[in-house]
Short mmCIF file of C-alpha atoms and ligand atoms in Angstrom, two decimals:
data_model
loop_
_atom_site.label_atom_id
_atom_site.label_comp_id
_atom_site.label_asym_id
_atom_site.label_seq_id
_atom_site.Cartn_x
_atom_site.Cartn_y
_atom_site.Cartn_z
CA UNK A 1 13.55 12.83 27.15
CA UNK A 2 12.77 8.96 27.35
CA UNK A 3 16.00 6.87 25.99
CA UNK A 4 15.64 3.41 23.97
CA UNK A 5 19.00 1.30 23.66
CA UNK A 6 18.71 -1.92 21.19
CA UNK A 7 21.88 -3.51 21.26
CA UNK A 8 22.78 -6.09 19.29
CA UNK A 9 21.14 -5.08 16.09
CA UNK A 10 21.47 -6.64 13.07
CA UNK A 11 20.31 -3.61 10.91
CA UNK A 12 19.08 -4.08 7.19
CA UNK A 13 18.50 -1.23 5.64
CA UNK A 14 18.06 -1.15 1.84
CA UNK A 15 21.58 0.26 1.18
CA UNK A 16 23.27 -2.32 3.62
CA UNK A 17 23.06 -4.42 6.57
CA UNK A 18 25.59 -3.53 9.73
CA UNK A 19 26.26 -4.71 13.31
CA UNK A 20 25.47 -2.21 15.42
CA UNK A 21 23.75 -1.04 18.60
CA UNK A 22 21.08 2.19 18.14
CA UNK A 23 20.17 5.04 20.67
CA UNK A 24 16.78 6.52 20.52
CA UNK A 25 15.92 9.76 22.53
CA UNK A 26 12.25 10.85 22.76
CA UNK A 27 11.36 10.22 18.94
CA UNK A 28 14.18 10.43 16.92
CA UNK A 29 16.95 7.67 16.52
CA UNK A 30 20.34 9.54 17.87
CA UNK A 31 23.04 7.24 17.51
CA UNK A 32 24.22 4.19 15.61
CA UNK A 33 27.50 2.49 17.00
CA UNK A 34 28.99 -0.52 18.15
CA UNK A 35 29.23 -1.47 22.19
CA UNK A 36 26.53 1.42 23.17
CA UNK A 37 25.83 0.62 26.43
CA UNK A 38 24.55 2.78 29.53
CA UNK A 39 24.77 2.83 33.27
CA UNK A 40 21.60 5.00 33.94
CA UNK A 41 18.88 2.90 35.13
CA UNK A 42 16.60 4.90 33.16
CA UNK A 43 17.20 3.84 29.92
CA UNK A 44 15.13 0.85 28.83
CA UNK A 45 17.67 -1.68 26.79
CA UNK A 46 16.43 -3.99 24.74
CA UNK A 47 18.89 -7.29 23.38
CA UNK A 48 18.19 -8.10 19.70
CA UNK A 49 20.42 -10.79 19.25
CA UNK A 50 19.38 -13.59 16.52
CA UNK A 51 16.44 -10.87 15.13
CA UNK A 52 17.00 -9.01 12.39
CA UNK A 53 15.97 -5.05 13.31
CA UNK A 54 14.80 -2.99 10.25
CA UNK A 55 12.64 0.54 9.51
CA UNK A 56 9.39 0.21 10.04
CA UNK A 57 7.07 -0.82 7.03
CA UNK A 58 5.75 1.98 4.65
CA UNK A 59 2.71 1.54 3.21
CA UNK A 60 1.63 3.57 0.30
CA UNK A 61 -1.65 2.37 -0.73
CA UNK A 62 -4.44 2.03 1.91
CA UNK A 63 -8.04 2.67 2.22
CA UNK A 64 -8.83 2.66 5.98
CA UNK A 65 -12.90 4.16 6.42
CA UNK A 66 -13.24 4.28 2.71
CA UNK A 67 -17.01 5.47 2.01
CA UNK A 68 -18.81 3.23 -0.36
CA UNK A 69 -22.35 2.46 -0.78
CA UNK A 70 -22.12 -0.55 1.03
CA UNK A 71 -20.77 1.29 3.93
CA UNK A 72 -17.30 2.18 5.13
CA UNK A 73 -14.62 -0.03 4.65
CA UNK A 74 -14.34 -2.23 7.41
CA UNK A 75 -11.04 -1.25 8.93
CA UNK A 76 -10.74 2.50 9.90
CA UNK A 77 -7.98 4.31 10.64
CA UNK A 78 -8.06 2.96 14.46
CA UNK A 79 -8.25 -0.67 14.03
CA UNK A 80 -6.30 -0.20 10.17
CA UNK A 81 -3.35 1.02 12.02
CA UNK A 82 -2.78 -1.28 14.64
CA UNK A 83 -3.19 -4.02 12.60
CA UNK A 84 -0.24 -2.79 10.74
CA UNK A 85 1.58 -2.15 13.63
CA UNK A 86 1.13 -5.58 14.81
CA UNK A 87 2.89 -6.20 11.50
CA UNK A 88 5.73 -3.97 11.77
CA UNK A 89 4.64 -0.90 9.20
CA UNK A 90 4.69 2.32 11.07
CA UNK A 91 3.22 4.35 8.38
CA UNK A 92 0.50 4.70 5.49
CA UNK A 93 -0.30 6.69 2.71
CA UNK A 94 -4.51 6.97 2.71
CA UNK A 95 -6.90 9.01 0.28
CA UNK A 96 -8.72 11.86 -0.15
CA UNK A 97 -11.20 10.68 -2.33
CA UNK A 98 -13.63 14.35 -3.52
CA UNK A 99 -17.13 14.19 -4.29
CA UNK A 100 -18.20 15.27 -7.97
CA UNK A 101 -17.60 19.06 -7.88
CA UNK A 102 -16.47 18.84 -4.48
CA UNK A 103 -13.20 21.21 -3.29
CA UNK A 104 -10.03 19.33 -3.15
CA UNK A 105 -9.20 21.01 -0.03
CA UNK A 106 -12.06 21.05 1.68
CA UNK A 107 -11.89 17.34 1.27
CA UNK A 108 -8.36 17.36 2.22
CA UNK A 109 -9.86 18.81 5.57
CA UNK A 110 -12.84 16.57 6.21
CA UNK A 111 -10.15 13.40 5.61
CA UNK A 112 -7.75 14.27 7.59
CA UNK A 113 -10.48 14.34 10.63
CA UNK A 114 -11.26 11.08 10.47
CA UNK A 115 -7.70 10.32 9.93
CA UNK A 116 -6.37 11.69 13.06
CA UNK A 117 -7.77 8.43 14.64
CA UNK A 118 -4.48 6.41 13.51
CA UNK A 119 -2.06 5.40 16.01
CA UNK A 120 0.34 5.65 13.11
CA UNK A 121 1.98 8.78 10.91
CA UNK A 122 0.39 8.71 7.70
CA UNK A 123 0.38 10.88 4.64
CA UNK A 124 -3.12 11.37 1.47
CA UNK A 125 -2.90 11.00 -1.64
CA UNK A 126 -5.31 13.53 -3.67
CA UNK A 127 -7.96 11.81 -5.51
CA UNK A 128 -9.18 13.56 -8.89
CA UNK A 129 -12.49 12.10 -9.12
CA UNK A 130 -13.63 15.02 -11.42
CA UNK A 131 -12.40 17.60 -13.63
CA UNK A 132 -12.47 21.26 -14.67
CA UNK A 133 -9.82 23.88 -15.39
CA UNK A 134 -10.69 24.99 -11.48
CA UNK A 135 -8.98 22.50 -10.15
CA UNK A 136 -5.53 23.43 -11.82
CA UNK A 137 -5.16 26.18 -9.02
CA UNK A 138 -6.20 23.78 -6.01
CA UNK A 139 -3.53 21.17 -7.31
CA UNK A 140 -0.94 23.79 -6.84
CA UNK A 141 -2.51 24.89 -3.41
CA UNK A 142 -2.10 21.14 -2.37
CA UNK A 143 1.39 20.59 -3.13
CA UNK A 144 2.68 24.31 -2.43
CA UNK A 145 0.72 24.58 0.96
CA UNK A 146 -0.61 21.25 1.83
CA UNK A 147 2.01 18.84 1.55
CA UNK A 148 -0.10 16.98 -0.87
CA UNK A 149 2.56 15.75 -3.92
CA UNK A 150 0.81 12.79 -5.31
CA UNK A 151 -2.77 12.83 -7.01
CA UNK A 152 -4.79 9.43 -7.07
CA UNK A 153 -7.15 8.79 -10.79
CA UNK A 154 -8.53 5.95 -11.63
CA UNK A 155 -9.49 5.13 -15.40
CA UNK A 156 -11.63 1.83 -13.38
CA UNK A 157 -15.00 2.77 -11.70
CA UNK A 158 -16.58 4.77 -14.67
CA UNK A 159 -19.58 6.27 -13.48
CA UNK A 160 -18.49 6.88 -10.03
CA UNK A 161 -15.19 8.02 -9.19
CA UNK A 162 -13.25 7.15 -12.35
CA UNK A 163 -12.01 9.66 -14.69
CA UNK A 164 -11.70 9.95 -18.59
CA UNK A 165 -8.11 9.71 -20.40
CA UNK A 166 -9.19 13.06 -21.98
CA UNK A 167 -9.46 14.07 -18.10
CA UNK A 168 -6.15 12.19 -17.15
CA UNK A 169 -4.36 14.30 -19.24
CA UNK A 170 -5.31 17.34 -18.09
CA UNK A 171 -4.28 16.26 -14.79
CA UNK A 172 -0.87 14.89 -15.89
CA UNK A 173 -0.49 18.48 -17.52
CA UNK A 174 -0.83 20.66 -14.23
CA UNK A 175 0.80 17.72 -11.94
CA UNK A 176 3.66 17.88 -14.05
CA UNK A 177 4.05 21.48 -13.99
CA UNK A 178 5.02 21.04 -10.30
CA UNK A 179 6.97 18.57 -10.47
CA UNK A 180 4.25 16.49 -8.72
CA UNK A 181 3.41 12.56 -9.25
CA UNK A 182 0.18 11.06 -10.34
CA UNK A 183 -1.03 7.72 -9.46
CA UNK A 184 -3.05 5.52 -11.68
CA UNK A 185 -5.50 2.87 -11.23
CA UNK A 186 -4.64 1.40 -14.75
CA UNK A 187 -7.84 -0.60 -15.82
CA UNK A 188 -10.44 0.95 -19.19
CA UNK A 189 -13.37 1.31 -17.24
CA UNK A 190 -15.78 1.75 -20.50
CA UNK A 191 -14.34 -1.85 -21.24
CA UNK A 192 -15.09 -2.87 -17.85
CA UNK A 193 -18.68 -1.31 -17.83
CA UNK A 194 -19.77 -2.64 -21.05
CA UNK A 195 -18.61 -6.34 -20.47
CA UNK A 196 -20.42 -5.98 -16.53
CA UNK A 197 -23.58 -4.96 -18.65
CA UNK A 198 -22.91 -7.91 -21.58
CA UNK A 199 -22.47 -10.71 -18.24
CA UNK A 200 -25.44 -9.12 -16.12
CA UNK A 201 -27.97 -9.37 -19.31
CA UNK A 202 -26.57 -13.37 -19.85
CA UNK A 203 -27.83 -13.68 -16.25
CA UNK A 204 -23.83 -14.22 -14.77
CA UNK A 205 -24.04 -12.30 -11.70
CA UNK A 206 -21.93 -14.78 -9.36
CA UNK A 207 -18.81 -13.20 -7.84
CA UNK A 208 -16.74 -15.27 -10.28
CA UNK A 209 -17.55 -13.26 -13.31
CA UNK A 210 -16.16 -10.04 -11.45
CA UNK A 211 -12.76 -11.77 -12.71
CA UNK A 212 -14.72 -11.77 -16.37
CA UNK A 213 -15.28 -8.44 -16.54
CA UNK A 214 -11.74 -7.06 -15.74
CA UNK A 215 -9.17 -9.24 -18.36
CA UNK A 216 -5.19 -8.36 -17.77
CA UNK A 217 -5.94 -6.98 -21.32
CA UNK A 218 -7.77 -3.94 -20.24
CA UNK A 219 -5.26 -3.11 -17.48
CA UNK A 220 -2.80 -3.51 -20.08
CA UNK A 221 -4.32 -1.45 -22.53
CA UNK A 222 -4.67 0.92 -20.43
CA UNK A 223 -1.06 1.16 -18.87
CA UNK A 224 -0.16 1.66 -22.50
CA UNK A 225 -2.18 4.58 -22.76
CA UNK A 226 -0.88 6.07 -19.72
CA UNK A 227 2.70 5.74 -20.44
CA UNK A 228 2.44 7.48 -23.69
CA UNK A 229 0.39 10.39 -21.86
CA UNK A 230 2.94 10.49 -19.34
CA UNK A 231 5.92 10.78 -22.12
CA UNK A 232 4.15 13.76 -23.41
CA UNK A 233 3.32 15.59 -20.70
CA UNK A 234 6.73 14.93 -18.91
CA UNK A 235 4.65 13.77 -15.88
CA UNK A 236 6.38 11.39 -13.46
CA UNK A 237 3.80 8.16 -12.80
CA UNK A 238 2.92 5.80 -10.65
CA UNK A 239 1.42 2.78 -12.02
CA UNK A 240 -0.65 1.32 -8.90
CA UNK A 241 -1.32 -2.82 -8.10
CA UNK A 242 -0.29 -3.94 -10.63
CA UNK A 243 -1.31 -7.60 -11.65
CA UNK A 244 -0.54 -9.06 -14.80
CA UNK A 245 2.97 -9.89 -16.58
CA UNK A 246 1.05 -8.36 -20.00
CA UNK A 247 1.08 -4.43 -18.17
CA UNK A 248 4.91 -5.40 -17.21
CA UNK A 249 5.86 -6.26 -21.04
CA UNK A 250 4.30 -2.64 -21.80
CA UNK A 251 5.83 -0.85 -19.07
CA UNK A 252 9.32 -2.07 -20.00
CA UNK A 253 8.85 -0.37 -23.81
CA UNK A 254 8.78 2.53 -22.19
CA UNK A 255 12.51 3.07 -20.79
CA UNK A 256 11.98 6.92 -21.06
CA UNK A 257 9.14 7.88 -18.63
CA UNK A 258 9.80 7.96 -15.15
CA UNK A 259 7.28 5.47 -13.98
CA UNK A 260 7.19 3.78 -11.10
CA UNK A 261 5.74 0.37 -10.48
CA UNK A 262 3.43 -1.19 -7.28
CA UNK A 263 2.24 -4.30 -6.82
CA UNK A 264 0.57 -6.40 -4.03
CA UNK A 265 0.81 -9.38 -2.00
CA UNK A 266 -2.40 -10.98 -3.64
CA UNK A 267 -0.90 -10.87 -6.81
CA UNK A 268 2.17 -12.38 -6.00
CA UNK A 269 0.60 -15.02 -3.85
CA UNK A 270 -3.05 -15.91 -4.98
CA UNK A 271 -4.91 -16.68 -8.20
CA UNK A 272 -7.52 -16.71 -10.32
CA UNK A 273 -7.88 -20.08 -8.87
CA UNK A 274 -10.16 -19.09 -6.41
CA UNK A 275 -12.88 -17.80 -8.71
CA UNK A 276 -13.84 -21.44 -10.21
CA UNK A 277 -17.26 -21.85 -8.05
CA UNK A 278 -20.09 -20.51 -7.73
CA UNK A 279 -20.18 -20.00 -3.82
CA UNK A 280 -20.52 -16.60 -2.72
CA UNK A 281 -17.68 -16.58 -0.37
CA UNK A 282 -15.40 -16.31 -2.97
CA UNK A 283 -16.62 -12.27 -2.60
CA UNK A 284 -14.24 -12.03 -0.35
CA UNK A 285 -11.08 -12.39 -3.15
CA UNK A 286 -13.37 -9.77 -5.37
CA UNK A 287 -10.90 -6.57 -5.38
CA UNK A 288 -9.98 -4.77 -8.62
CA UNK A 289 -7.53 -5.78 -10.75
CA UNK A 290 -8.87 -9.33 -10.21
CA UNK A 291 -6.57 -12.13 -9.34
CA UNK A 292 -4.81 -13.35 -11.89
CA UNK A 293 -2.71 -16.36 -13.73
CA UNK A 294 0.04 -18.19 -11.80
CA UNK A 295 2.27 -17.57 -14.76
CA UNK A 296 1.35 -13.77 -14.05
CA UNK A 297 2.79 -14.45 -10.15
CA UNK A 298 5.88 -15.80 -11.01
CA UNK A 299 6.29 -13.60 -13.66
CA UNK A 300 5.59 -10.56 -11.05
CA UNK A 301 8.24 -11.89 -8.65
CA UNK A 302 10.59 -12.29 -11.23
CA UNK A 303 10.41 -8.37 -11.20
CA UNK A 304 11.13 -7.92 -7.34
CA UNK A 305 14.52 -9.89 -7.86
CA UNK A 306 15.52 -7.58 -10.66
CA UNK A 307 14.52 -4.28 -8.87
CA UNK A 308 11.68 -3.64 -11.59
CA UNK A 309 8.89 -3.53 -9.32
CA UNK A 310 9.84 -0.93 -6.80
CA UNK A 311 6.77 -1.19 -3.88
CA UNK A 312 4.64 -3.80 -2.82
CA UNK A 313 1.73 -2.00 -1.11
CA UNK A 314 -1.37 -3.75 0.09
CA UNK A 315 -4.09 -1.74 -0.96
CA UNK A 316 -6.00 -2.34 2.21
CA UNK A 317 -9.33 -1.99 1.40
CA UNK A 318 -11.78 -5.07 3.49
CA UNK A 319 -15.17 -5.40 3.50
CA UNK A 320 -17.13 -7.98 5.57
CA UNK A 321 -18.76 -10.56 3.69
CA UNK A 322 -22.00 -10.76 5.85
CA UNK A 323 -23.50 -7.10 5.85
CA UNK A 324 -21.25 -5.91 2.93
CA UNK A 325 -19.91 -7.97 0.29
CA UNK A 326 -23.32 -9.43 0.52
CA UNK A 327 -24.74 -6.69 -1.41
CA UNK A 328 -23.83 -7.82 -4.82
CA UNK A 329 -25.24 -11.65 -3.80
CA UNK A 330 -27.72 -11.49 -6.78
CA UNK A 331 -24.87 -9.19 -8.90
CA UNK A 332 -21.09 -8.95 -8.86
CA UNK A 333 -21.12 -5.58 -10.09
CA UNK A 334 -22.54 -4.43 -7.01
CA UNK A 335 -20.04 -6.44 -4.34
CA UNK A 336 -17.60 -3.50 -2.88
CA UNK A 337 -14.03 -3.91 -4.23
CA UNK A 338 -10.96 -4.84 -1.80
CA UNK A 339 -8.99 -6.70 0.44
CA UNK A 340 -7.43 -6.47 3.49
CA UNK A 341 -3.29 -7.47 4.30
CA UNK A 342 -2.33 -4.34 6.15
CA UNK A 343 -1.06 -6.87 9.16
CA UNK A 344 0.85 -9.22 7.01
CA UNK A 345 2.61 -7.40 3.99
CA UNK A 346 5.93 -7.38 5.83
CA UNK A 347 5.75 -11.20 6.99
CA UNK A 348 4.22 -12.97 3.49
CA UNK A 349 6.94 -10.89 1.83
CA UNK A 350 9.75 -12.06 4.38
CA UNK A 351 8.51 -16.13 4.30
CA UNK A 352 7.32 -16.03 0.75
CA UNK A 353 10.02 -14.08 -1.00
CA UNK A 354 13.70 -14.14 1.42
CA UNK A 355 13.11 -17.41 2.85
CA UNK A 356 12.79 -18.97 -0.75
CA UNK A 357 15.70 -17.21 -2.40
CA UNK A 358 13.13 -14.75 -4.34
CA UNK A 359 14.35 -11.69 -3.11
CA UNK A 360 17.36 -10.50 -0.54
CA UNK A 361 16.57 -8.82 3.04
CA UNK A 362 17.75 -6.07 1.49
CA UNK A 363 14.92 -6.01 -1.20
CA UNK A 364 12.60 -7.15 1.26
CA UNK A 365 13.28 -3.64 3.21
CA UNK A 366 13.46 -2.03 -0.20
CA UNK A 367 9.74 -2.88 -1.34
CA UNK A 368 7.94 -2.46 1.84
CA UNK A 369 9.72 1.11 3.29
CA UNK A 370 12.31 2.89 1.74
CA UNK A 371 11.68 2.84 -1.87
CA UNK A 372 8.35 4.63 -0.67
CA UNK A 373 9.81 7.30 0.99
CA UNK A 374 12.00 8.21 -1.29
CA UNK A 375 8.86 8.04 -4.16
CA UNK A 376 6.40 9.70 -2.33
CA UNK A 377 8.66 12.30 -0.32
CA UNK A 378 9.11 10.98 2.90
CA UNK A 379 12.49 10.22 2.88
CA UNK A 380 13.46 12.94 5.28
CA UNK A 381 11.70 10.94 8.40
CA UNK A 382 11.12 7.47 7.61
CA UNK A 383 12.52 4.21 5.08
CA UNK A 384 15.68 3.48 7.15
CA UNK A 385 17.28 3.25 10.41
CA UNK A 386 19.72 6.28 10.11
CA UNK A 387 20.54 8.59 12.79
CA UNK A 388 18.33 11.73 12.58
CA UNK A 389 15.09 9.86 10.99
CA UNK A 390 12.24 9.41 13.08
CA UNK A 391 12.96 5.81 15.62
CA UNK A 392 10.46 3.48 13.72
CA UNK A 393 11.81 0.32 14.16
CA UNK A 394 10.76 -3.27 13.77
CA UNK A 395 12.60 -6.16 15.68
CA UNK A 396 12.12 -9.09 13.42
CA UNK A 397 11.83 -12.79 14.55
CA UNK A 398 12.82 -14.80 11.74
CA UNK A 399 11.76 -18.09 13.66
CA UNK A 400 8.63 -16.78 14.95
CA UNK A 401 5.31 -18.60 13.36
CA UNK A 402 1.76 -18.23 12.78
CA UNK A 403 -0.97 -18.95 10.35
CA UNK A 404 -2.98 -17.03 9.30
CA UNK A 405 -6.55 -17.15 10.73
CA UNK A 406 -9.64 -14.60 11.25
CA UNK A 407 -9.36 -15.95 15.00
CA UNK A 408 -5.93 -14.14 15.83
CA UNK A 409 -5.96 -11.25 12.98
CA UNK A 410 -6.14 -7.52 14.62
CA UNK A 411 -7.58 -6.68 10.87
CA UNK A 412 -11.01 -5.91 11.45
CA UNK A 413 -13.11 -8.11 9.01
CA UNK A 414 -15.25 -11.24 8.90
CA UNK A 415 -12.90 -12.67 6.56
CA UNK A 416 -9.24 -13.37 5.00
CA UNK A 417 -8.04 -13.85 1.79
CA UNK A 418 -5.06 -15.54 3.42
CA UNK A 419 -6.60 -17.70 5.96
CA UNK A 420 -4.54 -21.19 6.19
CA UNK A 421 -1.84 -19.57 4.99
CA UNK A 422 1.79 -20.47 7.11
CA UNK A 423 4.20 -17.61 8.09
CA UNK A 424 7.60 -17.84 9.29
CA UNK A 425 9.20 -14.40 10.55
CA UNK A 426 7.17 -11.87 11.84
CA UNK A 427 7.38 -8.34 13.86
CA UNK A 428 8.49 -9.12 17.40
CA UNK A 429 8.71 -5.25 18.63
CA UNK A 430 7.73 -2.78 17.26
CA UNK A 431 8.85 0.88 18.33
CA UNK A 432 7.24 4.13 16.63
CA UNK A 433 8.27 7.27 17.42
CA UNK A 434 10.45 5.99 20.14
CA UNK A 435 7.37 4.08 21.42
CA UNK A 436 7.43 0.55 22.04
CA UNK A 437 4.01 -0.06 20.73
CA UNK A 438 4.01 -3.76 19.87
CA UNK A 439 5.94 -6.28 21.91
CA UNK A 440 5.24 -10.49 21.55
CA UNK A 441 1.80 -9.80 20.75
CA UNK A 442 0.49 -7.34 22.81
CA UNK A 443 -0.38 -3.99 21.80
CA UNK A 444 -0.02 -0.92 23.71
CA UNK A 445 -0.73 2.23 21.67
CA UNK A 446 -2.79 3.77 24.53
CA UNK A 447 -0.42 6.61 24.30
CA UNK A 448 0.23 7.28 21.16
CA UNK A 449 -1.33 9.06 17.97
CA UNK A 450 -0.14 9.44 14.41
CA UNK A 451 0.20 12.45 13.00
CA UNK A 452 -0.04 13.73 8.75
CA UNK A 453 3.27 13.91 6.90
CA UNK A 454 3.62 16.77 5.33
CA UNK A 455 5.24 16.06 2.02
CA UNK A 456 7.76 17.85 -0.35
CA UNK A 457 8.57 17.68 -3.68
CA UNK A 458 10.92 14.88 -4.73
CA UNK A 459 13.66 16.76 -7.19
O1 LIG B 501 -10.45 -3.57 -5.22
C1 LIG B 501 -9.82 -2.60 -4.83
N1 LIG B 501 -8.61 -2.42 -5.25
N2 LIG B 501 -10.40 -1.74 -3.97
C2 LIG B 501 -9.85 -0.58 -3.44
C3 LIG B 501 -9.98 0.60 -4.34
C4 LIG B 501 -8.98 0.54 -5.45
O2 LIG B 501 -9.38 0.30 -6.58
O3 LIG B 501 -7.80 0.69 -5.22
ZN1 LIG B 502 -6.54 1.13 -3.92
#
């Protein structure tokens, strides 16, 4: 089996940083010790000296090829995963996202096809788009034979995919029963459909009032809701992008649910801002929760310092402006939600949170890998650079610069929410699976493919 030395590694992990050199063989990282070094000519060394060498990113929250009515999201799984290996994360948690009525594992099956076109390991998420008591006995099929432990609702999108709390319940009820986790999309989607139809009929259909229609008060509201649902069905949560410091004053009431909290780059680094003209390129920052207050960003990285917020996840989700976004031009309501970051998580993170003080490498490594694997199961394999987890490794240039720009991104989209924006530290190498698959800008993942985690329950 092929053998990968990297000597001189300064290794943060979330637990601590050591000196160290690490042995790979074939996939798995086999060693961890100081002065490794080999005579056979075979093994490839590489010198890390000055770079900072940490697990490869996590990312729980992605929607690469997500179906929409104006079309497919415009990263798939192909051009979504080497865009985040080209910014160190070497793994994803996607969707399943059911039709109305539609199995849960026959959708399991049909997204996990067009998965298999990621470079990158990746886990689903179950969606529960719809409900009857039918589904009870698929939930337990997913996580008893499927590897399936965390189920996706949203309270947004009423109409479409969202569900009811009535619904939500029901779901927390069987989840919980098997010791399973359920994900929200915390906004009151009858709040957010009536005040759509109240702008639309005042003839505000601009991009800006998408902002309008979505207030921090109705993701707050409904967070509340959740968290008392989740206290009395015992189910363990999952509160997903979170965007406004009014949902973090109700999450802290409630000390005795086991709820954990995501947020995302945008929310930490943009704001509402943006939405104060009328020019329909401003589509591109329309995602759901909308941006919101600067008082809400500092508020939000107040919460990485202190280890309240435990991922920051990108919810991936782009959509080019010309072809896609473009079809809510005469109405917001009809502009597909998301935004891409997939690429630069790990490096706005690293110059906009460690190189300010905000939060330690440690953190840093904390919030984008291993607090997701231990949440969502995948602790086994990936989150740190231990010997016996699977060799995904990023080498870490904290000098290295770029800005961000549509004309160097590997993000497939017509448009960035970041462009202009200055990075220092980035992903120099980057080796999956024993693979070096990135190296100064060049990707080579000819040779590789990911393949689906199979999860476990977390005790
Ligand atoms: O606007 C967003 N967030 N789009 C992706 C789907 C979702 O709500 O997570
Ligand atoms: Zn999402």
């Amino acid at each position: 089996m092929d053998k990968l030395l990297i000597q001189n590694a300064k290794i943060i992990n979330a637990t601590g940083i050591i000196e160290a050199d690490i042995l790979i063989e074939g996939s798995k990282i086999i060693r961890i010790e100081k002065h490794l070094y080999s005579d056979d000519l075979s093994v490839k060394t590489i010198d890390a000296k000055g770079k900072y060498v940490i697990p490869g990113g996590l990312d729980p929250h992605v929607h690469l090829d997500l179906p929409t009515p104006a079309g497919n999201s415009s990263d798939d799984f192909y051009t979504g995963s080497r865009a985040a290996l080209a910014g160190g994360t070497t793994s994803i948690i996607d969707f399943v996202t059911p039709s109305k009525g539609e199995s849960l594992i026959k959708a399991l099956h049909d997204r996990k096809a067009v998965a298999s076109a990621s470079c990158i390991d990746y886990a689903l998420h179950m969606g529960i788009t719809w409900w009857d008591a039918s589904l009870a006995r698929e939930i337990e099929y997913c996580i008893k034979h499927e590897g399936i432990t965390s189920f996706k609702t949203y309270l947004a999108y009423k109409g479409s995919i969202g569900i009811s709390y009535d619904e939500l319940f029901e779901v927390m009820k069987v989840v919980a029963k098997y010791n399973g986790l359920v994900t929200v999309h915390c906004e009151d989607g009858d709040k957010v459909l009536a005040r759509q139809i109240e702008l639309i009929k005042e003839a505000k259909t601009s991009p800006r009032y998408h902002a309008v229609s979505r207030p921090a008060d109705f993701e707050a509201e409904a967070v509340e809701k959740v968290l008392k649902m989740a206290l009395e069905t015992n189910c363990k949560v999952y509160l997903v992008h979170i965007s406004s410091a009014l949902s973090i004053e109700i999450i802290k009431k409630y000390r005795n649910v086991t709820v954990f909290v995501e947020t995302c780059p945008h929310y930490l680094l943009l704001n509402e801002d943006v939405y104060q003209s009328d020019d329909f390129s401003i589509a591109k920052f329309v995602m759901s929760p909308p941006l919101r207050g600067k008082k809400d960003n500092e508020i939000l990285w107040q919460q990485l310092t202190e280890n309240f917020i435990d991922t920051v996840a990108t919810d991936h989700c782009p959509f080019n402006l010309k072809g896609q976004k473009d079809a809510g031009k005469n109405n917001f309501v009809r502009i597909p939600n998301g935004a891409g970051s997939i690429e630069y998580r790990n490096s706005l993170l690293f110059t906009y949170g460690v190189l300010t003080g905000k939060i330690s490498l440690q953190q840093w490594v904390a919030l984008t890998s291993f607090n997701a694997a231990e949440i969502f199961g995948l602790s086994q394999s990936k989150g740190s650079i231990e010997i016996g987890k699977d060799a995904d490794i990023v080498i870490w240039n904290p000098e290295k610069e770029q800005e961000i720009s549509i004309s160097n991104q590997y993000q497939r989209c017509d448009s960035n929410i970041y462009e202009g924006f200055k990075l220092k530290g980035m992903a120099e190498t980057v080796i999956c699976k024993g693979n070096i698959v990135f190296d100064n800008n060049k990707l080579m993942t000819d040779t590789i493919n990911g393949e689906f985690m199979f999860r476990e329950i977390v005790k």
